Protein backbone atom coordinates (compact mmCIF):
# COMPACT_ATOMS: atom_id res chain seq x y z
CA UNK A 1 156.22 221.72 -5.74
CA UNK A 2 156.52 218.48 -4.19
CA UNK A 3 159.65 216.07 -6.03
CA UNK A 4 159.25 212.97 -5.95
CA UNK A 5 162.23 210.98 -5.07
CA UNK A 6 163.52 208.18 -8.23
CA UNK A 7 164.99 205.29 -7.19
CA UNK A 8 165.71 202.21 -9.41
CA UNK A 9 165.34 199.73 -5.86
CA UNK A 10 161.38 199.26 -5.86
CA UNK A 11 160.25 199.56 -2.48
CA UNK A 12 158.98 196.42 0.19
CA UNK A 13 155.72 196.58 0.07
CA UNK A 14 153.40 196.86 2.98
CA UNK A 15 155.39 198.16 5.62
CA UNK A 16 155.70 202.15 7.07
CA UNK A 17 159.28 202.96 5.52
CA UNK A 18 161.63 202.98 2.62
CA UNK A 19 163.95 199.89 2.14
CA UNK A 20 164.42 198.04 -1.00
CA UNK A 21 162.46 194.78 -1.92
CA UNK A 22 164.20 191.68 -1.52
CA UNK A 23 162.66 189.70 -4.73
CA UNK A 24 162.82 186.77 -3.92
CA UNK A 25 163.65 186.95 -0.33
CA UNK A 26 166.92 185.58 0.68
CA UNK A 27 167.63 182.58 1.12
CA UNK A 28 165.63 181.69 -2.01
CA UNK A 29 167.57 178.99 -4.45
CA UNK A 30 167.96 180.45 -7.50
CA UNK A 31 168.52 177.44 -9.67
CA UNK A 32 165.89 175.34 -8.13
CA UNK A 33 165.77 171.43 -9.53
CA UNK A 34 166.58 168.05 -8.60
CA UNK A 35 170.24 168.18 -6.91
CA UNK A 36 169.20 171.67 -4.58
CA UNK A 37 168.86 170.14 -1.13
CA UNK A 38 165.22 169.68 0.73
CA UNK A 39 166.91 172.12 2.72
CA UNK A 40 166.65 175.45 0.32
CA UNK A 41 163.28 173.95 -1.24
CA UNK A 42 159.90 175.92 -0.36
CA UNK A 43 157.24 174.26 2.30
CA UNK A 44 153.90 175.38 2.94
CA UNK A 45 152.32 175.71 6.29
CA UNK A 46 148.43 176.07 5.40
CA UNK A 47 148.58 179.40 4.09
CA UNK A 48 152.32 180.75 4.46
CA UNK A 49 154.69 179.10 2.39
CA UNK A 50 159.03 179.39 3.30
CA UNK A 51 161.54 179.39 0.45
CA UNK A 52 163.53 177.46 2.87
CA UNK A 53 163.32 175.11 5.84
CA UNK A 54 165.53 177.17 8.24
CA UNK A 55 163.73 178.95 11.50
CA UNK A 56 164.86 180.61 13.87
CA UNK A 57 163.87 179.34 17.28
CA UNK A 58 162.57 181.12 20.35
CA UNK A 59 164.99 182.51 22.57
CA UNK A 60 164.38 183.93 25.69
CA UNK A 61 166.67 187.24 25.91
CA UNK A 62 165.61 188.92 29.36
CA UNK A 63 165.41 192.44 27.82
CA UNK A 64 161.57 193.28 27.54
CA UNK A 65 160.19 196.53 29.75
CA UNK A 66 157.32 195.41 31.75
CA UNK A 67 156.74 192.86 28.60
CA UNK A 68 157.55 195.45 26.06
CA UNK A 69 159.94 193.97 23.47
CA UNK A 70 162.27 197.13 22.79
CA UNK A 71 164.91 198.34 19.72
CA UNK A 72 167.10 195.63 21.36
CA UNK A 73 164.87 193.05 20.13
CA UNK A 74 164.43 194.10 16.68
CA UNK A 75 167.89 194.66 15.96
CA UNK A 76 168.28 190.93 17.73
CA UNK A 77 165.58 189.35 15.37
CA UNK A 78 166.09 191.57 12.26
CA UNK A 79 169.77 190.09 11.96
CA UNK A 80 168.04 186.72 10.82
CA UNK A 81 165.53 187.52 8.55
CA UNK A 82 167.82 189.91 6.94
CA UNK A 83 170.23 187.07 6.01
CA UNK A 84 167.90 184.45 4.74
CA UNK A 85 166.09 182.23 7.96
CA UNK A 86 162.38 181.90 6.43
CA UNK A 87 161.18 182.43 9.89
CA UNK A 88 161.69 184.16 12.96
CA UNK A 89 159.86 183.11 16.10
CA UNK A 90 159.52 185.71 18.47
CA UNK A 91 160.84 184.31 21.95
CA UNK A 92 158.34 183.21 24.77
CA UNK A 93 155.98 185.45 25.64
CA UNK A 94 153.49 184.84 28.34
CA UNK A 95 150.15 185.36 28.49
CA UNK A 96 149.45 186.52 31.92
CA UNK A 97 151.96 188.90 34.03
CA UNK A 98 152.59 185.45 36.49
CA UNK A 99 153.78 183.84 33.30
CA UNK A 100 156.93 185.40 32.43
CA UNK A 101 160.47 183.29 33.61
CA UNK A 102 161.78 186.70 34.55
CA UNK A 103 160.51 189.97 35.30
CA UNK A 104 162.49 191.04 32.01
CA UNK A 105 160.10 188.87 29.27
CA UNK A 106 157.86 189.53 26.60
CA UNK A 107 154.45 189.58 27.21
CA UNK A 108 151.23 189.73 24.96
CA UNK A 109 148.18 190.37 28.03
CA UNK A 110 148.00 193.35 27.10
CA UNK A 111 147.33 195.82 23.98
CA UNK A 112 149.96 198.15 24.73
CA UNK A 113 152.37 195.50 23.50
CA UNK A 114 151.52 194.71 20.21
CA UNK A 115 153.03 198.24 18.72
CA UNK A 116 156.37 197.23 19.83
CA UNK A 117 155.55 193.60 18.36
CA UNK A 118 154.15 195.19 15.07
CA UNK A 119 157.59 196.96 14.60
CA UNK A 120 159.97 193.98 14.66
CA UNK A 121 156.90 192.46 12.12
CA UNK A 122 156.82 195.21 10.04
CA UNK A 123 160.66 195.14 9.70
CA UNK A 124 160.93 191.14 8.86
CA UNK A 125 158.39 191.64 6.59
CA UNK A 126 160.20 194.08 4.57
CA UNK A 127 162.58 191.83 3.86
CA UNK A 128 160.43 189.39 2.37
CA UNK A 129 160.52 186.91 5.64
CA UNK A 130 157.93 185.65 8.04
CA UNK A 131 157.83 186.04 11.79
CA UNK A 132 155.63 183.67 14.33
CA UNK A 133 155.19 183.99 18.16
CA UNK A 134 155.55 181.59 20.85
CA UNK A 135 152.90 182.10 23.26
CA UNK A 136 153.76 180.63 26.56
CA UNK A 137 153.12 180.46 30.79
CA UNK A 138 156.47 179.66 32.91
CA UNK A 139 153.95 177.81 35.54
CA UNK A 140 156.39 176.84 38.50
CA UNK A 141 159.73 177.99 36.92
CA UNK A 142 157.97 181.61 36.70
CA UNK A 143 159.96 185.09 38.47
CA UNK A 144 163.58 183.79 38.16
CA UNK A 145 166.32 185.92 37.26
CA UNK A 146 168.10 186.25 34.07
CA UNK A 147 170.18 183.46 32.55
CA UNK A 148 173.38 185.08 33.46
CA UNK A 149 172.40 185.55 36.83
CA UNK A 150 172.17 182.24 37.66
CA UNK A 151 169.42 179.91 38.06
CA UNK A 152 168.14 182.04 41.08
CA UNK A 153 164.27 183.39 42.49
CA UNK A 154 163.25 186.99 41.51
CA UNK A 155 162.27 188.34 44.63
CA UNK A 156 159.61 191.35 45.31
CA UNK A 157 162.89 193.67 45.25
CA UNK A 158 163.75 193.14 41.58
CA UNK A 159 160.04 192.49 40.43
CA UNK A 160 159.15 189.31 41.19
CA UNK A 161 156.28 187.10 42.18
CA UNK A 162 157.35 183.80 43.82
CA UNK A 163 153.82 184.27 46.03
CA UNK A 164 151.91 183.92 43.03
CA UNK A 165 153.55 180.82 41.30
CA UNK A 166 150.65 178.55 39.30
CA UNK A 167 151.06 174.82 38.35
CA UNK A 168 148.99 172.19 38.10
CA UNK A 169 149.74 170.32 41.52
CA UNK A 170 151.98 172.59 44.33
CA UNK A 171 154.98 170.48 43.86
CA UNK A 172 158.02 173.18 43.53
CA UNK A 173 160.67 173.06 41.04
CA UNK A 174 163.07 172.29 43.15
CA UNK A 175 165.15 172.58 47.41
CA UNK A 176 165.33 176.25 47.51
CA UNK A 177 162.38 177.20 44.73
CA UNK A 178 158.98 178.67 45.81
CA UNK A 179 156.47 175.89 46.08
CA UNK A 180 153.53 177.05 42.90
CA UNK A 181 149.58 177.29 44.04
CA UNK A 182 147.84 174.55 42.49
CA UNK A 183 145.62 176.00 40.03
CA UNK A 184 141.60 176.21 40.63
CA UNK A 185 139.47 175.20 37.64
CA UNK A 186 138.40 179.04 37.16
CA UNK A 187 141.94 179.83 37.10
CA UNK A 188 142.55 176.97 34.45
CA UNK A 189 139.73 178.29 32.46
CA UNK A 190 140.69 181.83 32.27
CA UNK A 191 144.64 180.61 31.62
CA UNK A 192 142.71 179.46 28.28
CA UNK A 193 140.96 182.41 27.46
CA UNK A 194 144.36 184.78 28.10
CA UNK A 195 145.85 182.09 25.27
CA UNK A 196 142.88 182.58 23.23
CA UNK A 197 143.45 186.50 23.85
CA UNK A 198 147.15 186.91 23.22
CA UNK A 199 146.52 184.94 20.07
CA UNK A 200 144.27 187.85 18.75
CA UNK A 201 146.62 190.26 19.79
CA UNK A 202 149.84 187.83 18.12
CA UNK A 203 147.22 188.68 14.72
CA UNK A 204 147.00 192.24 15.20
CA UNK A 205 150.53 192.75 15.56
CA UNK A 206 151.29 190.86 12.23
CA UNK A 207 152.66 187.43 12.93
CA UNK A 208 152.60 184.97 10.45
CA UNK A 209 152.64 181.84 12.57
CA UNK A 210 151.82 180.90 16.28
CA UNK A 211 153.41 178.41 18.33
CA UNK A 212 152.04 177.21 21.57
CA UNK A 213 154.77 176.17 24.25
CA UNK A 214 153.92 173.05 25.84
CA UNK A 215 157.76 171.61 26.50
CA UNK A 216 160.28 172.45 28.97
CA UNK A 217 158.69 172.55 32.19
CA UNK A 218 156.82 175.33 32.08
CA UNK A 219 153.13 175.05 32.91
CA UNK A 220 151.33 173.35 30.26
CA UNK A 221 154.34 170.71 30.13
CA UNK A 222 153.61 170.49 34.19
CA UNK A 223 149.74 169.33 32.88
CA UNK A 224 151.42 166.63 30.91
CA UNK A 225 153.33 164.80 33.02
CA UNK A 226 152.21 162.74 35.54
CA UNK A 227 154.95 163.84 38.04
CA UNK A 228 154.15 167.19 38.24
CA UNK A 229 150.28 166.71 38.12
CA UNK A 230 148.67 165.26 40.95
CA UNK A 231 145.30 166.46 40.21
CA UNK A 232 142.59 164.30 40.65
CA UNK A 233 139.74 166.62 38.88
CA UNK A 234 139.43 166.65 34.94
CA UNK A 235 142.80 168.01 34.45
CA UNK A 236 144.85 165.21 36.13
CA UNK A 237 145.13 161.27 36.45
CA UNK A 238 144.58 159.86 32.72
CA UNK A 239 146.21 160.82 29.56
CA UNK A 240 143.06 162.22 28.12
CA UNK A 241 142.75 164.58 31.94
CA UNK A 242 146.56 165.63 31.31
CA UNK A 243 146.17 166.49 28.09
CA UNK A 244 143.19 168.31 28.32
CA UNK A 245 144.38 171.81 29.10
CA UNK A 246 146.71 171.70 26.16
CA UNK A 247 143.72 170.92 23.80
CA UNK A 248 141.89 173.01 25.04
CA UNK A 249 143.70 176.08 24.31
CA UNK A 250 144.66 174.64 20.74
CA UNK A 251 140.85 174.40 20.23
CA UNK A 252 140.62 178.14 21.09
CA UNK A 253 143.52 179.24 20.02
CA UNK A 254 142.56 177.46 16.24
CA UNK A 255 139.04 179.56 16.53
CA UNK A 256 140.33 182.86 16.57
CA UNK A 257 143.15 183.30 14.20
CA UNK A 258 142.48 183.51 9.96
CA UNK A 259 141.78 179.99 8.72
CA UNK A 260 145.26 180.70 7.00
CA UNK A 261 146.97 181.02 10.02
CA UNK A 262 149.77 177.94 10.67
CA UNK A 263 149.59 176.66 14.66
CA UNK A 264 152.46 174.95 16.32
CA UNK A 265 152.92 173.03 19.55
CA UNK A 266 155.89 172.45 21.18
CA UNK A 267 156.44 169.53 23.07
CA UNK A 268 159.38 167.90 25.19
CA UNK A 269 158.83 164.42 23.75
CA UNK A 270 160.54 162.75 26.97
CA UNK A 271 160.68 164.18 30.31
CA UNK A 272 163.82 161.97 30.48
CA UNK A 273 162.50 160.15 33.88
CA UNK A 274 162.12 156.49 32.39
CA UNK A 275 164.99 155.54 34.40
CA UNK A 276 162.62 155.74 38.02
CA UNK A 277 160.52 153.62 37.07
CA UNK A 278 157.54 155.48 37.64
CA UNK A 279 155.13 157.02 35.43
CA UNK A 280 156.33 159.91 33.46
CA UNK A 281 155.91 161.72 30.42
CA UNK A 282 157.02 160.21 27.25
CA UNK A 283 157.80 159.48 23.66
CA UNK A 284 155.18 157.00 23.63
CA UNK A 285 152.75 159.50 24.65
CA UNK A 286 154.32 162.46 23.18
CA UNK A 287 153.40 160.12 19.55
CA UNK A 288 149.49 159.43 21.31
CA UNK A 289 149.10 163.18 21.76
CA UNK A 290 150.67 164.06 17.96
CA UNK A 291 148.00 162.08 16.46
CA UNK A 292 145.49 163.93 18.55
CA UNK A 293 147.28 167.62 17.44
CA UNK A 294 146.81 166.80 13.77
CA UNK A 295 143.39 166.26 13.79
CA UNK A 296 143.07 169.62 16.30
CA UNK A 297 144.06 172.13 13.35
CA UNK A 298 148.08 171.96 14.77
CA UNK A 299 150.22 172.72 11.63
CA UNK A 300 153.58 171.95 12.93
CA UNK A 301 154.99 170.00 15.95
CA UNK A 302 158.47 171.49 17.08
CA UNK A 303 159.52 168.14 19.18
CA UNK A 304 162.05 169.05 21.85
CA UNK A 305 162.75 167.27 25.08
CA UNK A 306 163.36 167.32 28.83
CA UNK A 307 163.75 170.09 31.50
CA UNK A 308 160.71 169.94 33.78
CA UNK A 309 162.33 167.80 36.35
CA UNK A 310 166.16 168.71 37.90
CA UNK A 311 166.54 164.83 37.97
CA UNK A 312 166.33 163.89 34.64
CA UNK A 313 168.91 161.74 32.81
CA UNK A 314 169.64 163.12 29.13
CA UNK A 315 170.95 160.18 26.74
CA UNK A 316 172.45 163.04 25.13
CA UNK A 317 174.17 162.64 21.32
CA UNK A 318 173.83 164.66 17.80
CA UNK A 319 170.50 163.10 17.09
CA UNK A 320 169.31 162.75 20.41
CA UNK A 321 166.18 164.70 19.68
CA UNK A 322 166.14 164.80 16.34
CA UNK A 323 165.56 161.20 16.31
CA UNK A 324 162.22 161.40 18.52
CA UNK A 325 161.18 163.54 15.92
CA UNK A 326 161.83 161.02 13.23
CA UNK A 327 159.73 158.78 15.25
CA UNK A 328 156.91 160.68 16.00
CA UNK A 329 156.88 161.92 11.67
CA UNK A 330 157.06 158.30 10.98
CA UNK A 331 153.82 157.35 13.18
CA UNK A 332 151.93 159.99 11.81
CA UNK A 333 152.71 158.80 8.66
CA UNK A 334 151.62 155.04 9.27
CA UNK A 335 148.52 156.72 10.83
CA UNK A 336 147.69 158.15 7.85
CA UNK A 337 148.28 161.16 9.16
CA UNK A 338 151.69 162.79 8.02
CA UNK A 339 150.20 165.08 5.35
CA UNK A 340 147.98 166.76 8.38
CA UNK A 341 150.97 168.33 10.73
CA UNK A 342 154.74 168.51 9.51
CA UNK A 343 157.89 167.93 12.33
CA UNK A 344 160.31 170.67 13.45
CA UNK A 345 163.56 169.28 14.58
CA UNK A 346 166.40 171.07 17.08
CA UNK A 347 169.31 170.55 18.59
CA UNK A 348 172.76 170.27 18.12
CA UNK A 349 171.78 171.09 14.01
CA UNK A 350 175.00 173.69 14.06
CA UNK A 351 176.34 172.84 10.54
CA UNK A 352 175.37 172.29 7.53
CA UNK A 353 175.50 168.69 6.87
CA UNK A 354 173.52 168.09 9.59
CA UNK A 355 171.10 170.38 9.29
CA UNK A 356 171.01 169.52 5.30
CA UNK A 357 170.32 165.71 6.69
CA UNK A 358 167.53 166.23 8.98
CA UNK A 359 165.63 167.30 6.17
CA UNK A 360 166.39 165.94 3.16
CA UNK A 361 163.55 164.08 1.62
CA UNK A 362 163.92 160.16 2.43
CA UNK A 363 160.13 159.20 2.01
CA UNK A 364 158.89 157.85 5.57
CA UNK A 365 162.08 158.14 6.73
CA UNK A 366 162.88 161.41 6.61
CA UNK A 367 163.26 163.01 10.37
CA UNK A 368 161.64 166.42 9.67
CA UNK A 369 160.53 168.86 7.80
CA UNK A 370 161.70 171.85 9.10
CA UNK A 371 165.07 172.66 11.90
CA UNK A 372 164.47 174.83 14.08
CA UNK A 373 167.65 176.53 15.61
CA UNK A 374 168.82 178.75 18.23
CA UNK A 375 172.28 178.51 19.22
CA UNK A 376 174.02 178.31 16.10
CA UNK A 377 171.79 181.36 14.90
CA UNK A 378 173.49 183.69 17.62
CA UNK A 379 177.10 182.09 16.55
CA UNK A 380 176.17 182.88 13.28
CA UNK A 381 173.62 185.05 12.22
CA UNK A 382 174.68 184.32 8.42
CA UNK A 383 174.18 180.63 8.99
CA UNK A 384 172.21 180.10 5.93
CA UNK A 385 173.74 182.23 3.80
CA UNK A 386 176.94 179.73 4.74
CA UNK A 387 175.45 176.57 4.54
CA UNK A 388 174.60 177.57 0.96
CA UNK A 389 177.82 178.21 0.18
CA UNK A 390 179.09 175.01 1.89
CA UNK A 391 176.66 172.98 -0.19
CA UNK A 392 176.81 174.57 -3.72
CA UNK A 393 173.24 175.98 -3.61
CA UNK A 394 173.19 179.28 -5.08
CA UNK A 395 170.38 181.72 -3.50
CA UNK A 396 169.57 185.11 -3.03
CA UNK A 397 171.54 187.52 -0.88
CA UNK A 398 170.49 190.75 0.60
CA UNK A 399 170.97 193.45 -2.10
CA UNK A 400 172.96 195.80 -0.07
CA UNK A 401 175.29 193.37 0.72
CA UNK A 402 176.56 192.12 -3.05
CA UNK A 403 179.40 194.45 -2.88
CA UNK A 404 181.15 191.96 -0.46
């Protein structure tokens, strides 16, 4: 006779194993009205709606096998969706093998690594959270080492590829960097397609949410700016050729997952060069190319900056990014555009006042919707369970934790 186990916990629903539902999901305000802060209200992203505004941003952790995220990584990611972040971006994973920063980085280009993927879902899901994906090619700053290694080449010896470097002109990174192959236009086309591919496999694996990495130097940021591309086919010389390989894997990208489905971009709004003189990659035409993304099917633009030239100039204080982002959600909104594609902010949002500021509802004025964080996430994994507490807002708390 088979006995069937009581328990008075209901179970989460949908996922391969016992754990108790989290109804609502933390983070949730339980007294929700006028005085809770944007910050702990619900948003909606086309289909998927957050009880809260907080995600947790991509971070590279150099500890996939062969592009394999591992036990490491769900314990890593679990620790925020169990403690109330709304969503959990998986860290960059590239799309092609020549992709990855370091040998040691997810990957998605093939099906053997969506199980591993599915897991860490499965898991964040159980807890009543969301997870995304940020699907991504390294370009020139591919086969480096890990961070705490220094900023150094992966060699052949330890796994790497610095003979097989892509970016859209063969200008290196920098003195002492391997100088990338600039790209053929099959090559470009079937960099596309493996977007277009991972993004089916980012589905099958669960995600909620997929971001596209276009900031930071890596290779679609390398498209955008007119630095690093040189080209003088359809991918190079005019806004509209710089942009294109961007759009066009949003276009395919958009065809392929559920209607449903958020999409994100994220962009370095300034390449942080204005002070050559010469033509660079800015916030004037990181605001022309947001216009374009909302009217491609892009749900959310997570506006960074900076990092895909070793001679940039940072103007760096608390706002310095999230103001770009307050400019670029304020043209869209002039446009007639803001209801199409909300704003992520980051940086330097590492307490709660601030990150309570960014998005508290001012009208036209407000500088995002949503903060995306990173570093203040690893200090403190219970970051928004302590910003609620730091700003009166009573929400919900993972069950097996009330006796503390």
């Amino acid at each position: 006779m088979t006995i069937k186990k009581l328990t008075a916990s209901a179970p989460a629903p949908g996922v391969p194993f016992y754990t108790p539902a989290q109804d609502p999901p933390v983070g949730t305000a339980l007294e929700p009205g006028p005085d809770v802060p944007t910050l702990f209200t619900p948003i909606k992203l086309r289909g998927l709606t957050l009880q809260n505004r907080f995600v947790v941003s991509p971070m590279c952790m150099y500890s996939a096998d062969d592009g394999h995220l591992t036990d490491w990584h769900l314990v890593h990611l679990g620790a925020f969706a169990l403690r109330g972040a709304a969503l959990t971006i998986v860290e960059a994973t590239a799309v092609t093998p020549n992709g990855r920063i370091s040998p040691e980085d997810s990957g998605l280009w093939q099906d053997s690594q969506i199980a591993p993927l599915r897991r860490i879902a499965d898991y964040i899901h159980s807890q009543g959270q969301k997870v995304g994906i940020q699907l991504a090619h390294a370009g020139r700053k591919a086969s480096t080492l890990g961070m705490w290694h220094g900023n150094k080449v992966a060699g052949p010896e330890v796994g790497g590829w610095p003979d097989n470097l892509w970016g859209p002109s063969a200008i290196a990174w920098d003195e002492g960097f391997p100088t990338p192959k600039e790209m053929t236009v099959a090559q470009i086309e079937g960099l596309v397609q493996s977007f277009v591919d991972a993004a089916k496999r980012s589905v099958q694996a669960g995600m909620d949410f997929i971001e596209i990495h276009g900031a930071h130097g890596y290779l679609i940021s390398e498209f955008l700016s007119p630095i690093t591309n040189q080209r003088t086919d359809a991918y190079g010389g005019s806004f509209e050729g710089r942009t294109r390989v961007l759009l066009d894997i949003v276009r395919g990208v958009r065809a392929v997952i559920p209607d449903d489905m958020p999409l994100s971009v994220r962009v370095s709004a300034t390449e942080w060069m204005e002070y050559t003189g010469q033509p660079s990659w800015t916030l004037n035409e990181t605001t022309r190319l947001a216009l374009l993304l909302a009217d491609e099917g892009v749900d959310l633009l997570d506006v960074s900056s900076g990092a895909n030239n070793p001679a940039q100039k940072l103007n760096i204080y608390k706002y310095y990014q999230i103001d770009m982002a307050g400019h670029i959600r304020e043209a869209l909104i002039k446009a007639g555009k803001g209801g199409k594609m909300a704003i992520g902010a980051v940086g330097m949002i590492d307490d709660a006042e601030t990150a309570r500021d960014v998005v508290q509802d001012a009208g036209d004025k407000t500088k995002a919707d949503l903060v995306l964080i990173a570093r203040q996430f690893l200090r403190e994994p219970e970051f928004v369970i302590k910003t609620a507490k730091q700003l009166g807002v009573k929400i919900a708390t993972p069950h097996q934790y009330h006796r503390f």
